XYZ file of C-alpha atoms in Angstrom:
428
model
C -23.048 -15.361 -12.882
C -24.567 -12.945 -10.363
C -24.751 -10.179 -12.961
C -26.643 -12.462 -15.326
C -28.948 -13.778 -12.607
C -29.913 -10.309 -11.399
C -29.954 -8.712 -14.868
C -27.786 -5.844 -13.714
C -27.320 -2.629 -15.670
C -23.686 -1.992 -14.753
C -20.785 -3.884 -13.160
C -18.361 -2.031 -10.867
C -14.914 -3.224 -9.766
C -12.863 -1.731 -6.934
C -9.154 -2.461 -6.534
C -7.349 -2.113 -3.215
C -3.920 -3.582 -4.032
C -1.994 -4.034 -7.274
C -2.908 -7.709 -7.922
C -6.492 -6.490 -8.395
C -5.394 -4.742 -11.598
C -4.785 -8.021 -13.431
C -8.020 -9.434 -12.050
C -9.879 -6.484 -13.584
C -8.372 -7.280 -16.985
C -9.551 -10.866 -16.533
C -13.098 -9.720 -15.675
C -13.210 -7.546 -18.807
C -12.066 -10.500 -20.910
C -14.709 -12.724 -19.327
C -17.427 -10.137 -20.008
C -16.377 -10.158 -23.664
C -16.258 -13.960 -23.814
C -19.707 -14.264 -22.287
C -21.107 -11.572 -24.607
C -22.052 -8.944 -22.054
C -23.140 -5.561 -23.383
C -23.310 -3.490 -20.193
C -20.766 -0.890 -18.975
C -17.891 -1.759 -16.648
C -16.832 0.795 -14.020
C -13.280 0.721 -12.640
C -12.280 2.360 -9.348
C -10.286 1.949 -6.162
C -6.990 3.021 -4.654
C -4.631 1.235 -7.061
C -6.467 2.087 -10.281
C -5.959 4.986 -12.653
C -7.443 6.402 -15.820
C -4.247 5.500 -17.672
C -4.220 1.854 -16.555
C -7.909 1.579 -17.398
C -7.311 2.992 -20.872
C -4.191 0.947 -21.629
C -4.919 -2.413 -20.018
C -8.682 -2.827 -19.515
C -10.640 -0.780 -22.045
C -9.141 -2.572 -25.049
C -10.397 -5.915 -23.679
C -14.113 -5.002 -23.742
C -16.018 -2.947 -26.306
C -19.243 -2.077 -24.483
C -17.982 0.656 -22.206
C -15.128 0.734 -19.680
C -14.950 3.856 -17.507
C -12.560 4.818 -14.724
C -14.315 6.596 -11.848
C -11.990 8.498 -9.541
C -13.931 7.893 -6.329
C -17.217 6.467 -5.115
C -18.974 9.835 -4.784
C -18.490 10.560 -8.494
C -19.968 7.216 -9.510
C -23.438 8.667 -8.880
C -23.104 11.140 -11.750
C -21.546 8.565 -14.077
C -24.193 5.930 -13.355
C -26.963 8.505 -13.823
C -25.622 9.293 -17.293
C -25.261 5.606 -18.146
C -28.901 5.024 -17.261
C -30.125 7.962 -19.346
C -30.183 9.020 -22.986
C -26.678 10.422 -22.466
C -25.208 6.892 -22.308
C -24.142 6.617 -25.957
C -22.539 10.066 -25.906
C -20.641 9.368 -22.658
C -19.343 6.019 -23.916
C -18.232 7.501 -27.235
C -16.407 10.409 -25.554
C -14.718 8.044 -23.108
C -13.724 5.610 -25.872
C -12.078 8.393 -27.909
C -10.319 9.788 -24.824
C -8.963 6.351 -23.858
C -7.720 5.613 -27.373
C -5.731 8.862 -27.247
C -4.399 8.056 -23.783
C -3.363 4.585 -24.924
C -1.621 5.885 -28.041
C 0.253 8.535 -26.035
C 1.279 5.962 -23.424
C 2.579 3.468 -25.988
C 4.515 6.208 -27.766
C 6.216 7.182 -24.504
C 6.989 3.558 -23.705
C 8.879 3.191 -26.979
C 11.150 6.093 -26.084
C 11.658 5.120 -22.429
C 15.185 3.881 -21.823
C 16.193 1.582 -18.999
C 19.680 0.600 -17.941
C 20.729 -3.021 -17.989
C 20.584 -4.763 -14.621
C 24.396 -4.840 -14.498
C 24.585 -1.092 -15.164
C 21.955 -0.427 -12.488
C 23.893 -2.468 -9.957
C 27.082 -0.601 -10.823
C 25.231 2.576 -9.828
C 24.033 1.141 -6.499
C 24.029 3.487 -3.516
C 27.347 3.237 -1.672
C 26.940 3.754 2.072
C 29.314 3.619 5.008
C 28.687 0.780 7.472
C 30.499 1.211 10.789
C 29.795 1.747 14.479
C 28.179 5.099 13.667
C 25.663 3.665 11.226
C 25.054 0.125 12.525
C 23.257 0.032 15.856
C 23.157 -3.152 17.909
C 19.581 -3.749 19.127
C 18.880 -4.130 22.808
C 16.749 -7.145 21.907
C 16.626 -9.443 18.875
C 14.065 -11.935 17.660
C 10.367 -11.352 18.266
C 9.882 -8.444 20.649
C 7.888 -8.825 23.904
C 5.259 -6.202 23.143
C 2.774 -5.279 25.870
C -0.942 -4.850 25.164
C -1.458 -1.518 23.404
C -4.605 0.479 24.186
C -6.441 2.629 21.654
C -6.123 5.544 24.072
C -2.348 5.295 23.638
C -2.755 5.521 19.864
C -5.093 8.519 19.785
C -2.279 11.138 19.856
C -0.538 9.372 16.942
C -3.454 9.674 14.488
C -2.756 11.477 11.208
C -6.104 13.129 10.499
C -5.363 14.462 6.998
C -6.157 11.148 5.204
C -9.324 10.865 7.320
C -10.710 13.995 5.682
C -9.652 12.788 2.224
C -11.925 9.771 2.818
C -14.784 12.257 2.925
C -13.565 14.181 -0.141
C -12.347 17.096 1.968
C -8.836 17.983 0.844
C -6.365 19.966 2.875
C -3.816 19.431 5.638
C -4.943 18.975 9.217
C -5.398 21.081 11.341
C -5.508 23.931 8.819
C -8.508 22.347 7.087
C -10.622 23.089 10.170
C -10.345 26.815 9.380
C -10.798 26.490 5.607
C -13.283 29.034 4.229
C -15.097 26.481 2.059
C -14.948 23.188 3.955
C -13.918 24.229 7.465
C -17.378 23.842 8.999
C -17.853 20.401 7.416
C -14.401 19.348 8.588
C -15.086 20.478 12.162
C -18.413 18.630 12.235
C -16.776 15.470 10.892
C -13.959 15.653 13.417
C -16.413 16.148 16.298
C -18.404 13.092 15.183
C -15.222 11.082 14.762
C -13.953 12.043 18.211
C -17.271 11.084 19.814
C -17.232 7.683 18.128
C -13.541 7.166 18.908
C -14.060 7.960 22.593
C -17.004 5.573 22.665
C -14.937 2.806 21.075
C -12.069 3.420 23.513
C -14.402 3.355 26.528
C -16.207 0.198 25.362
C -12.982 -1.463 24.159
C -14.915 -2.266 20.999
C -11.787 -2.419 18.822
C -8.497 -4.083 19.679
C -4.945 -3.264 18.651
C -2.871 -6.313 17.712
C 0.826 -6.076 16.905
C 3.982 -8.117 16.401
C 7.511 -6.943 15.628
C 10.982 -8.389 15.476
C 14.639 -7.501 14.866
C 17.223 -9.945 13.505
C 20.858 -10.006 12.412
C 21.080 -9.552 8.642
C 23.559 -9.067 5.830
C 23.316 -8.185 2.167
C 23.381 -11.254 -0.070
C 24.580 -10.611 -3.597
C 23.529 -7.247 -4.947
C 19.804 -7.079 -4.229
C 18.898 -9.657 -1.561
C 19.125 -9.619 2.238
C 19.750 -12.697 4.353
C 18.009 -12.673 7.732
C 19.468 -14.864 10.485
C 16.969 -16.314 12.954
C 17.122 -18.996 15.643
C 15.466 -21.367 13.151
C 17.924 -20.695 10.325
C 18.083 -18.092 7.559
C 15.440 -16.410 5.417
C 16.191 -14.488 2.241
C 14.404 -11.247 1.411
C 14.292 -10.309 -2.261
C 14.261 -6.720 -3.490
C 14.183 -4.938 -6.853
C 16.504 -2.221 -8.158
C 15.719 0.978 -10.016
C 16.656 0.740 -13.695
C 15.769 4.199 -14.981
C 18.620 6.200 -16.416
C 19.451 9.099 -14.108
C 21.680 12.137 -14.155
C 25.386 11.589 -13.553
C 26.193 10.904 -9.919
C 22.696 9.735 -8.966
C 22.256 6.218 -7.624
C 19.883 3.474 -8.671
C 18.361 2.423 -5.376
C 17.466 -0.974 -3.996
C 16.401 -1.533 -0.381
C 19.299 -3.966 0.006
C 21.654 -0.967 -0.307
C 20.699 -0.007 3.266
C 22.036 -3.296 4.706
C 25.760 -3.975 5.114
C 27.269 -6.510 2.697
C 30.311 -7.640 4.644
C 29.719 -6.972 8.355
C 26.899 -7.932 10.692
C 23.899 -5.642 10.395
C 20.240 -5.812 11.439
C 16.773 -5.562 9.936
C 13.334 -5.464 11.541
C 9.781 -6.315 10.565
C 6.289 -5.639 11.893
C 2.615 -6.373 11.342
C -0.195 -4.475 13.080
C -3.958 -4.594 12.908
C -7.111 -3.045 14.342
C -9.691 -5.765 14.928
C -13.331 -6.028 15.979
C -14.827 -3.778 13.311
C -17.246 -6.454 12.047
C -19.618 -5.984 14.993
C -19.904 -2.271 14.259
C -20.365 -2.871 10.525
C -23.190 -5.354 11.133
C -24.876 -2.950 13.545
C -24.695 0.030 11.185
C -25.777 -2.004 8.156
C -28.801 -3.276 10.084
C -29.656 0.349 10.873
C -28.972 1.460 7.253
C -26.510 3.918 8.784
C -23.957 4.407 6.004
C -22.494 7.493 7.671
C -21.313 5.697 10.799
C -20.320 2.619 8.793
C -17.887 4.727 6.754
C -16.846 6.585 9.912
C -15.835 3.423 11.818
C -13.973 2.083 8.774
C -12.090 5.368 8.369
C -11.247 5.421 12.087
C -10.012 1.822 12.021
C -7.709 2.664 9.104
C -6.364 5.726 10.933
C -5.831 3.698 14.126
C -3.914 1.018 12.198
C -1.579 3.665 10.772
C -1.278 5.245 14.229
C -0.373 1.828 15.643
C 2.348 1.433 12.991
C 3.657 4.915 13.854
C 3.596 4.268 17.613
C 5.270 0.872 17.308
C 8.025 2.227 15.048
C 8.724 4.925 17.648
C 8.937 2.264 20.372
C 11.342 0.207 18.254
C 13.590 3.203 17.569
C 13.692 4.445 21.149
C 13.358 1.280 23.248
C 13.811 -2.103 21.561
C 16.410 -1.221 18.917
C 17.378 1.838 20.878
C 19.285 3.777 18.230
C 17.232 6.922 18.884
C 16.864 6.992 22.665
C 16.964 10.799 22.739
C 14.259 11.206 20.057
C 11.676 13.832 21.025
C 9.298 14.340 18.112
C 5.710 15.550 18.254
C 3.035 13.982 16.039
C 3.504 16.556 13.274
C 7.220 15.693 13.099
C 6.395 11.968 13.024
C 3.997 12.539 10.127
C 6.779 14.422 8.315
C 9.036 11.370 8.946
C 11.746 13.389 10.631
C 12.997 10.319 12.482
C 15.898 8.056 11.543
C 15.015 4.946 9.553
C 12.185 3.821 7.294
C 9.432 1.167 7.325
C 8.640 0.284 3.675
C 5.791 -2.150 3.081
C 5.606 -4.952 0.485
C 3.382 -3.727 -2.326
C 4.440 -0.106 -2.024
C 6.724 1.903 -4.374
C 10.134 0.777 -3.089
C 9.192 -2.930 -2.919
C 6.091 -3.546 -5.076
C 6.189 -7.352 -4.868
C 3.294 -8.490 -2.648
C 4.639 -12.072 -2.522
C 7.349 -10.888 -0.110
C 4.575 -10.582 2.494
C 4.683 -14.360 2.780
C 8.310 -14.234 3.957
C 7.554 -11.323 6.275
C 4.583 -13.178 7.813
C 6.682 -16.331 8.221
C 9.435 -14.416 10.059
C 6.920 -12.828 12.414
C 4.549 -15.776 12.704
C 2.162 -12.906 12.039
C -1.123 -14.735 11.567
C -0.836 -16.565 14.893
C 0.510 -13.483 16.667
C -2.012 -10.959 15.324
C -4.855 -12.797 13.599
C -4.090 -11.075 10.271
C -4.850 -13.340 7.318
C -3.343 -13.070 3.819
C -5.898 -13.521 1.047
C -5.168 -15.377 -2.206
C -4.165 -12.027 -3.746
C -2.031 -11.273 -0.646
C -4.230 -8.502 0.664
C -4.425 -8.391 4.449
C -7.602 -9.118 6.380
C -8.780 -7.293 8.438
C -8.300 -4.462 5.957
C -7.157 -2.096 8.724
C -3.738 -3.742 8.870
C -0.202 -2.588 8.069
C 3.032 -4.547 7.701
C 6.564 -3.799 6.580
C 10.296 -3.803 7.206
C 12.415 -1.669 9.538
C 15.644 -0.223 8.138
C 17.799 1.757 10.586
C 20.705 3.160 8.544
C 20.772 6.965 8.977
C 20.711 7.425 5.201
C 17.920 4.975 4.478
C 15.116 6.664 2.564
C 11.915 5.987 0.685
C 11.959 5.846 -3.117
C 9.866 4.657 -6.009
C 11.159 1.704 -8.002
C 9.786 2.907 -11.331
C 9.770 0.505 -14.283
C 11.878 -2.616 -14.639
C 12.582 -4.681 -17.739
C 12.302 -8.368 -18.584
C 15.960 -8.899 -17.743
C 15.445 -7.949 -14.096
C 12.141 -9.831 -13.999
C 13.926 -13.014 -15.091
C 16.748 -12.490 -12.594
C 14.281 -11.780 -9.791
C 12.110 -14.816 -10.567
C 15.224 -17.015 -10.555
C 16.361 -15.609 -7.197
C 12.908 -16.273 -5.740
C 12.675 -19.710 -7.379
C 9.364 -18.744 -8.978
C 8.142 -19.115 -12.542
C 8.846 -16.011 -14.610
C 5.260 -15.978 -15.881
C 3.938 -16.003 -12.305
C 6.303 -13.249 -11.260
C 5.293 -11.183 -14.302
C 1.699 -11.257 -13.083
C 2.631 -9.952 -9.650
C 4.926 -7.272 -11.072
C 2.842 -6.251 -14.085
C 2.286 -2.661 -12.830
C 6.080 -1.995 -12.893
C 7.078 -4.161 -15.845
C 8.027 -2.284 -19.007
C 6.690 -4.398 -21.855
């Protein structure tokens, strides 16, 4: 409606989390239904050229283009508003047809194990007094107020520079022959703004975390025992065929099936950014607007890192002698993992609802879940704590309709609804 009212030349969509991918398909279908004839640009963290070619481009015939990042949209839009438009759209259409054909050909040859076979190849771990650590506290943890000054040493600066299209590990990027001077200038500006925010207490760190008794339930679920009763967490298992001796992982493998074990959860957020955004927008200061957003994201990740360290060394206490510097933390040299719903090991965003219920996260932190289960404020992180010494991150890969059906039944959700949430990992 807005595009029609304002007679726009181009529509752009940006996707932050995987549910946005289906919404983009829907927008393309709507543009076709309403007889649009303007190009559609696709971008954002969860998007890809392949997904655009396979899922979106075939829904709309008047130009669908994936743009890798916002800075490159300038060149693309310039071409679309010039005499080069027809040539660009034709080249892109031919490229996407080839990508789609190649993708579909690979899908036909991709082989997945049955769910039963995958479960037979589950990771077999030892659960005893050496691998199960009794927490010093259970339930919701009594976290003190956390200052931004405390978080400053925990910041991972490498993704900060990627925000500005400067690629390279920190701190080496500061001495890079090509971008070193730009990186140093950016870091100086960021430090000045960060110190100002810390002094003015313009942003606030909000956090909640908990640890509960838990046990594996069936093959792929985990039952969490709270003072109010039990909650079931649902996980998915890898189904790709692997070399002999390799396991097909599921996060439930890291929880004991027949003895008491424990699992944790957390949600953290950096809040107060709206005041800065309004100020910078009023001043037409895009530079500092992007800077404060990038800093808030880095502080949220630093808060997650700091809190995990506190859980390991104090509240759960299974790593009381841990002595890791920030570089070692970034390399994840500690024991345990903190996978987040929506990420490779557990791509189902609907599990955030269970996580938020366990933590009473909205009341505790102010974080809201949107209808697509994104978190607001955007500078927020949530996830689970697994403590087994052999717990590790992994990517789920593709699953088939058999596991989708089993998973939907376990979650008591309609298979069609679950297929929408899991479409990025579902092998059609």
